[in-house]
Short mmCIF file of C-alpha atoms (C1' of nucleotides) in Angstrom, two decimals:
data_model
loop_
_atom_site.label_atom_id
_atom_site.label_comp_id
_atom_site.label_asym_id
_atom_site.label_seq_id
_atom_site.Cartn_x
_atom_site.Cartn_y
_atom_site.Cartn_z
CA UNK A 605 -4.59 -18.43 -6.07
CA UNK A 606 -5.90 -16.80 -9.18
CA UNK A 607 -5.01 -16.07 -12.77
CA UNK A 608 -6.54 -13.46 -15.07
CA UNK A 609 -5.59 -10.87 -17.66
CA UNK A 610 -4.36 -7.45 -16.58
CA UNK A 611 -5.03 -5.97 -19.97
CA UNK A 612 -8.49 -4.59 -19.25
CA UNK A 613 -10.54 -1.48 -19.87
CA UNK A 614 -11.62 0.63 -16.92
CA UNK A 615 -15.12 -0.81 -17.12
CA UNK A 616 -13.82 -4.40 -17.21
CA UNK A 617 -11.47 -3.71 -14.31
CA UNK A 618 -14.31 -2.47 -12.13
CA UNK A 619 -16.44 -5.49 -13.06
CA UNK A 620 -13.55 -7.81 -12.15
CA UNK A 621 -13.22 -6.15 -8.73
CA UNK A 622 -16.90 -6.75 -8.01
CA UNK A 623 -16.52 -10.37 -9.05
CA UNK A 624 -13.39 -11.01 -6.97
CA UNK A 625 -14.28 -9.12 -3.78
CA UNK A 626 -16.52 -11.92 -2.42
CA UNK A 627 -13.54 -14.28 -2.59
CA UNK A 628 -11.47 -12.26 -0.11
CA UNK A 629 -11.05 -14.18 3.14
CA UNK A 630 -11.33 -12.36 6.43
CA UNK A 631 -10.10 -14.65 9.20
CA UNK A 632 -7.47 -14.87 11.95
CA UNK A 633 -3.96 -15.50 10.62
CA UNK A 634 -3.27 -19.20 10.44
CA UNK A 635 0.14 -20.84 10.71
CA UNK A 636 3.33 -19.34 12.13
CA UNK A 637 4.52 -15.97 10.84
CA UNK A 638 8.29 -16.08 10.51
CA UNK A 639 8.86 -13.97 7.42
CA UNK A 640 6.95 -10.82 6.47
CA UNK A 641 7.21 -9.28 3.03
CA UNK A 642 6.85 -5.64 2.05
CA UNK A 643 6.33 -4.36 -1.49
CA UNK A 644 6.34 -0.93 -3.09
CA UNK A 645 6.36 0.73 -6.52
CA UNK A 646 7.98 3.61 -8.33
CA UNK A 647 7.70 4.91 -11.88
CA UNK A 648 10.53 5.38 -14.34
CA UNK A 649 10.90 6.59 -17.90
CA UNK A 650 8.41 9.39 -17.41
CA UNK A 651 5.75 6.94 -16.23
CA UNK A 652 6.31 4.40 -18.99
CA UNK A 653 7.43 1.60 -16.66
CA UNK A 654 6.68 0.44 -13.13
CA UNK A 655 9.46 -0.76 -10.84
CA UNK A 656 8.46 -2.90 -7.88
CA UNK A 657 10.49 -4.00 -4.91
CA UNK A 658 9.88 -6.92 -2.59
CA UNK A 659 11.70 -7.33 0.72
CA UNK A 660 11.47 -10.08 3.28
CA UNK A 661 11.86 -9.28 6.95
CA UNK A 662 12.39 -11.67 9.82
CA UNK A 663 9.18 -11.41 11.84
CA UNK A 664 11.06 -11.40 15.14
CA UNK A 665 14.05 -9.15 14.48
CA UNK A 666 12.59 -7.24 11.50
CA UNK A 667 15.95 -7.58 9.78
CA UNK A 668 15.83 -7.82 5.98
CA UNK A 669 16.55 -11.41 4.93
CA UNK A 670 15.96 -11.22 1.18
CA UNK A 671 15.15 -8.71 -1.56
CA UNK A 672 13.95 -8.85 -5.16
CA UNK A 673 12.62 -6.47 -7.80
CA UNK A 674 10.97 -6.39 -11.20
CA UNK A 675 10.17 -3.90 -13.96
CA UNK A 676 6.98 -4.05 -16.00
CA UNK A 677 5.56 -1.73 -18.65
CA UNK A 678 2.89 0.60 -17.27
CA UNK A 679 -0.37 -0.53 -18.94
CA UNK A 680 -2.98 1.32 -16.94
CA UNK A 681 -3.59 4.98 -16.00
CA UNK A 682 -3.88 6.11 -12.41
CA UNK A 683 -7.55 5.98 -11.54
CA UNK A 684 -8.51 6.17 -7.85
CA UNK A 685 -9.92 2.76 -6.99
CA UNK A 686 -8.11 0.94 -9.80
CA UNK A 687 -4.56 1.15 -8.48
CA UNK A 688 -3.98 -2.60 -8.60
CA UNK A 689 -4.30 -2.71 -12.38
CA UNK A 690 -1.39 -0.30 -12.56
CA UNK A 691 0.89 -1.70 -9.85
CA UNK A 692 -0.02 -5.32 -9.13
CA UNK A 693 1.67 -6.93 -12.18
CA UNK A 694 5.06 -5.54 -11.15
CA UNK A 695 4.50 -6.26 -7.44
CA UNK A 696 3.53 -9.87 -8.19
CA UNK A 697 6.55 -10.35 -10.45
CA UNK A 698 8.89 -9.03 -7.75
CA UNK A 699 7.33 -11.17 -5.00
CA UNK A 700 7.69 -14.29 -7.16
CA UNK A 701 11.43 -13.70 -7.33
CA UNK A 702 11.90 -14.01 -3.58
CA UNK A 703 13.53 -17.33 -2.81
CA UNK A 704 12.00 -17.87 0.63
CA UNK A 705 8.30 -18.45 1.40
CA UNK A 706 6.20 -15.46 2.49
CA UNK A 707 4.02 -15.89 5.58
CA UNK A 708 2.48 -12.42 5.52
CA UNK A 709 2.56 -9.55 3.02
CA UNK A 710 2.21 -5.83 3.71
CA UNK A 711 1.12 -3.86 0.64
CA UNK A 712 1.40 -0.13 0.09
CA UNK A 713 -2.27 0.81 -0.31
CA UNK A 714 -5.77 -0.22 0.74
CA UNK A 715 -7.16 -3.70 1.12
CA UNK A 716 -10.86 -3.98 1.97
CA UNK A 717 -11.11 -0.22 2.63
CA UNK A 718 -12.01 0.28 -1.00
CA UNK A 719 -15.23 1.36 -2.79
CA UNK A 720 -15.68 -2.18 -4.15
CA UNK A 721 -13.76 -3.91 -1.32
CA UNK A 722 -10.81 -4.91 -3.48
CA UNK A 723 -7.87 -2.59 -3.07
CA UNK A 724 -4.31 -3.43 -4.13
CA UNK A 725 -3.56 -5.47 -1.00
CA UNK A 726 -6.64 -7.64 -1.42
CA UNK A 727 -6.10 -8.11 -5.14
CA UNK A 728 -2.45 -9.16 -4.73
CA UNK A 729 -3.30 -11.35 -1.75
CA UNK A 730 -6.04 -13.11 -3.66
CA UNK A 731 -3.90 -13.49 -6.79
CA UNK A 732 -1.03 -15.10 -4.91
CA UNK A 733 -3.12 -16.75 -2.22
CA UNK A 734 -1.18 -14.97 0.52
CA UNK A 735 -2.21 -13.44 3.84
CA UNK A 736 -2.03 -9.71 3.14
CA UNK A 737 -2.47 -6.42 5.02
CA UNK A 738 -3.24 -3.09 3.39
CA UNK A 739 -0.98 -0.33 4.74
CA UNK A 740 -1.97 3.02 3.22
CA UNK A 741 -0.61 6.47 4.03
CA UNK A 742 -3.89 8.23 3.26
CA UNK A 743 -7.60 7.64 2.89
CA UNK A 744 -9.36 6.40 -0.21
CA UNK A 745 -12.87 6.08 1.18
CA UNK A 746 -14.74 5.79 4.46
CA UNK A 747 -15.11 8.11 7.45
CA UNK A 748 -13.38 8.26 10.80
CA UNK A 749 -12.67 10.36 13.85
CA UNK A 750 -9.19 11.52 14.83
CA UNK A 751 -7.26 8.91 16.78
CA UNK A 752 -5.51 9.93 20.02
CA UNK A 753 -2.08 11.48 19.66
CA UNK A 754 -0.20 8.51 21.09
CA UNK A 755 1.27 5.50 19.27
CA UNK A 756 -1.25 2.67 19.28
CA UNK A 757 -4.30 4.97 19.31
CA UNK A 758 -6.85 4.02 16.69
CA UNK A 759 -10.28 4.78 15.26
CA UNK A 760 -12.50 2.63 13.10
CA UNK A 761 -12.71 3.46 9.40
CA UNK A 762 -16.40 3.22 8.52
CA UNK A 763 -18.42 3.03 5.37
CA UNK A 764 -21.86 3.56 6.82
CA UNK A 765 -22.24 0.85 9.47
CA UNK A 766 -19.53 -1.36 8.01
CA UNK A 767 -16.03 -1.34 9.51
CA UNK A 768 -13.69 -1.37 6.52
CA UNK A 769 -10.40 -0.56 8.23
CA UNK A 770 -8.56 1.12 11.06
CA UNK A 771 -6.90 4.53 11.29
CA UNK A 772 -3.84 3.70 13.37
CA UNK A 773 -1.26 5.95 15.00
CA UNK A 774 2.00 3.99 14.60
CA UNK A 775 4.12 6.81 16.03
CA UNK A 776 3.23 9.41 18.68
CA UNK A 777 2.31 12.77 17.20
CA UNK A 778 2.60 11.61 13.60
CA UNK A 779 -0.05 11.26 10.89
CA UNK A 780 -1.80 7.88 11.24
CA UNK A 781 -1.78 4.98 8.80
CA UNK A 782 -4.86 3.40 7.20
CA UNK A 783 -4.77 -0.31 7.95
CA UNK A 784 -7.15 -2.79 6.37
CA UNK A 785 -7.64 -6.48 5.70
CA UNK A 786 -5.99 -7.58 2.49
CA UNK A 787 -6.67 -11.32 2.46
CA UNK A 788 -6.61 -14.24 4.95
CA UNK A 789 -6.31 -12.00 8.03
CA UNK A 790 -8.76 -10.12 10.22
CA UNK A 791 -8.52 -6.45 11.14
CA UNK A 792 -7.35 -7.19 14.67
CA UNK A 793 -4.37 -9.24 13.48
CA UNK A 794 -3.66 -6.68 10.76
CA UNK A 795 -3.42 -3.87 13.33
CA UNK A 796 -1.38 -5.93 15.79
CA UNK A 797 1.14 -7.05 13.18
CA UNK A 798 1.47 -3.52 11.87
CA UNK A 799 2.30 -2.24 15.35
CA UNK A 800 4.65 -5.14 15.98
CA UNK A 801 6.52 -4.32 12.78
CA UNK A 802 6.91 -0.60 13.48
CA UNK A 803 10.17 0.68 14.95
CA UNK A 804 10.42 4.40 15.51
CA UNK A 805 9.17 5.37 12.06
CA UNK A 806 5.65 5.98 10.79
CA UNK A 807 5.84 3.08 8.34
CA UNK A 808 6.15 -0.53 9.41
CA UNK A 809 9.55 -1.99 8.62
CA UNK A 810 8.66 -4.23 5.65
CA UNK A 811 6.94 -1.32 3.90
CA UNK A 812 9.66 1.13 4.81
CA UNK A 813 12.44 -1.14 3.55
CA UNK A 814 10.52 -1.83 0.34
CA UNK A 815 10.14 1.93 -0.18
CA UNK A 816 13.84 2.59 0.41
CA UNK A 817 14.78 -0.16 -2.04
CA UNK A 818 12.40 0.89 -4.81
CA UNK A 819 13.46 4.52 -4.50
CA UNK A 820 17.10 3.55 -4.92
CA UNK A 821 16.24 1.27 -7.86
CA UNK A 822 14.20 3.94 -9.62
CA UNK A 823 17.03 6.40 -9.21
CA UNK A 824 19.50 3.91 -10.68
CA UNK A 825 17.20 2.73 -13.49
CA UNK A 826 15.93 6.20 -14.33
CA UNK A 827 19.08 6.75 -16.40
CA UNK A 828 18.95 3.66 -18.63
CA UNK A 829 15.37 4.28 -19.71
"C1'" DG B 1273 -23.39 19.33 -11.76
"C1'" DC B 1274 -19.86 19.41 -7.65
"C1'" DG B 1275 -16.33 17.59 -4.75
"C1'" DA B 1276 -13.38 13.50 -3.43
"C1'" DC B 1277 -9.92 10.74 -4.91
"C1'" DA B 1278 -4.62 4.68 -2.34
"C1'" DG B 1279 -0.01 5.54 -5.45
"C1'" DA C 959 3.69 8.39 -7.95
"C1'" DT C 960 6.63 12.59 -9.86
"C1'" DC C 961 8.56 17.58 -10.53
"C1'" DT C 962 12.18 20.01 -6.54
"C1'" DT C 963 16.07 23.30 -1.95
"C1'" DG C 964 16.36 24.70 1.82
"C1'" DT C 965 14.92 24.59 6.31
"C1'" DC C 966 12.71 24.01 11.02
"C1'" DG C 967 12.85 20.73 14.83
"C1'" DC C 968 14.04 16.64 17.85
#
DNA sequence: GCGACAG
DNA sequence: ATCTTGTCGC
């Protein structure tokens, strides 16, 4: 758990990331995982506000068991590497509105696979004290080879000698996902849970459902703003 | 200085 | 992320 201001300059934000990164926990998932949350963002009002969705999926059936959302003013520009200062406040607000406890969270973006090892998934995980996995659709940093064409094929995402994530094919013949440790999980569990939560689409179900919800919300809210 | 660059 | 229609393919 953590509590700090989100109203920072770019320089302060980068300093905060360096200060928080050492507090990220990389360990096997503890406790039973019954409910998995997914969160995603969209922008409305010409980029003036951020809408975030939070969905809870049953870990066994992957059915959606609860949803919530929140709108926050957009207080930070998009700067590669500082995404959490733009999206996390809304994501955190939405997650706090879920009525059931979250056992694992899948965030749309990087976790440890970040220049300062504190991507959105790690920042949100640390802030809420939740086990979190970073599920990104493209690369922010690091190098990797091309994974095999089949679902389940993977390649390490490397920053020099350090393994910072995994490039994972979640669907045969489709562009891979960039999986990384957010908080309180290890890369192995992160990859296994991502595969376990994927059903015929590139995105894992919690992330996919969160994206569908936030897209619908943005479309509906886009008018009244 | 040049290119890269989550959403 | 967002601005945007149809279209090729399973």
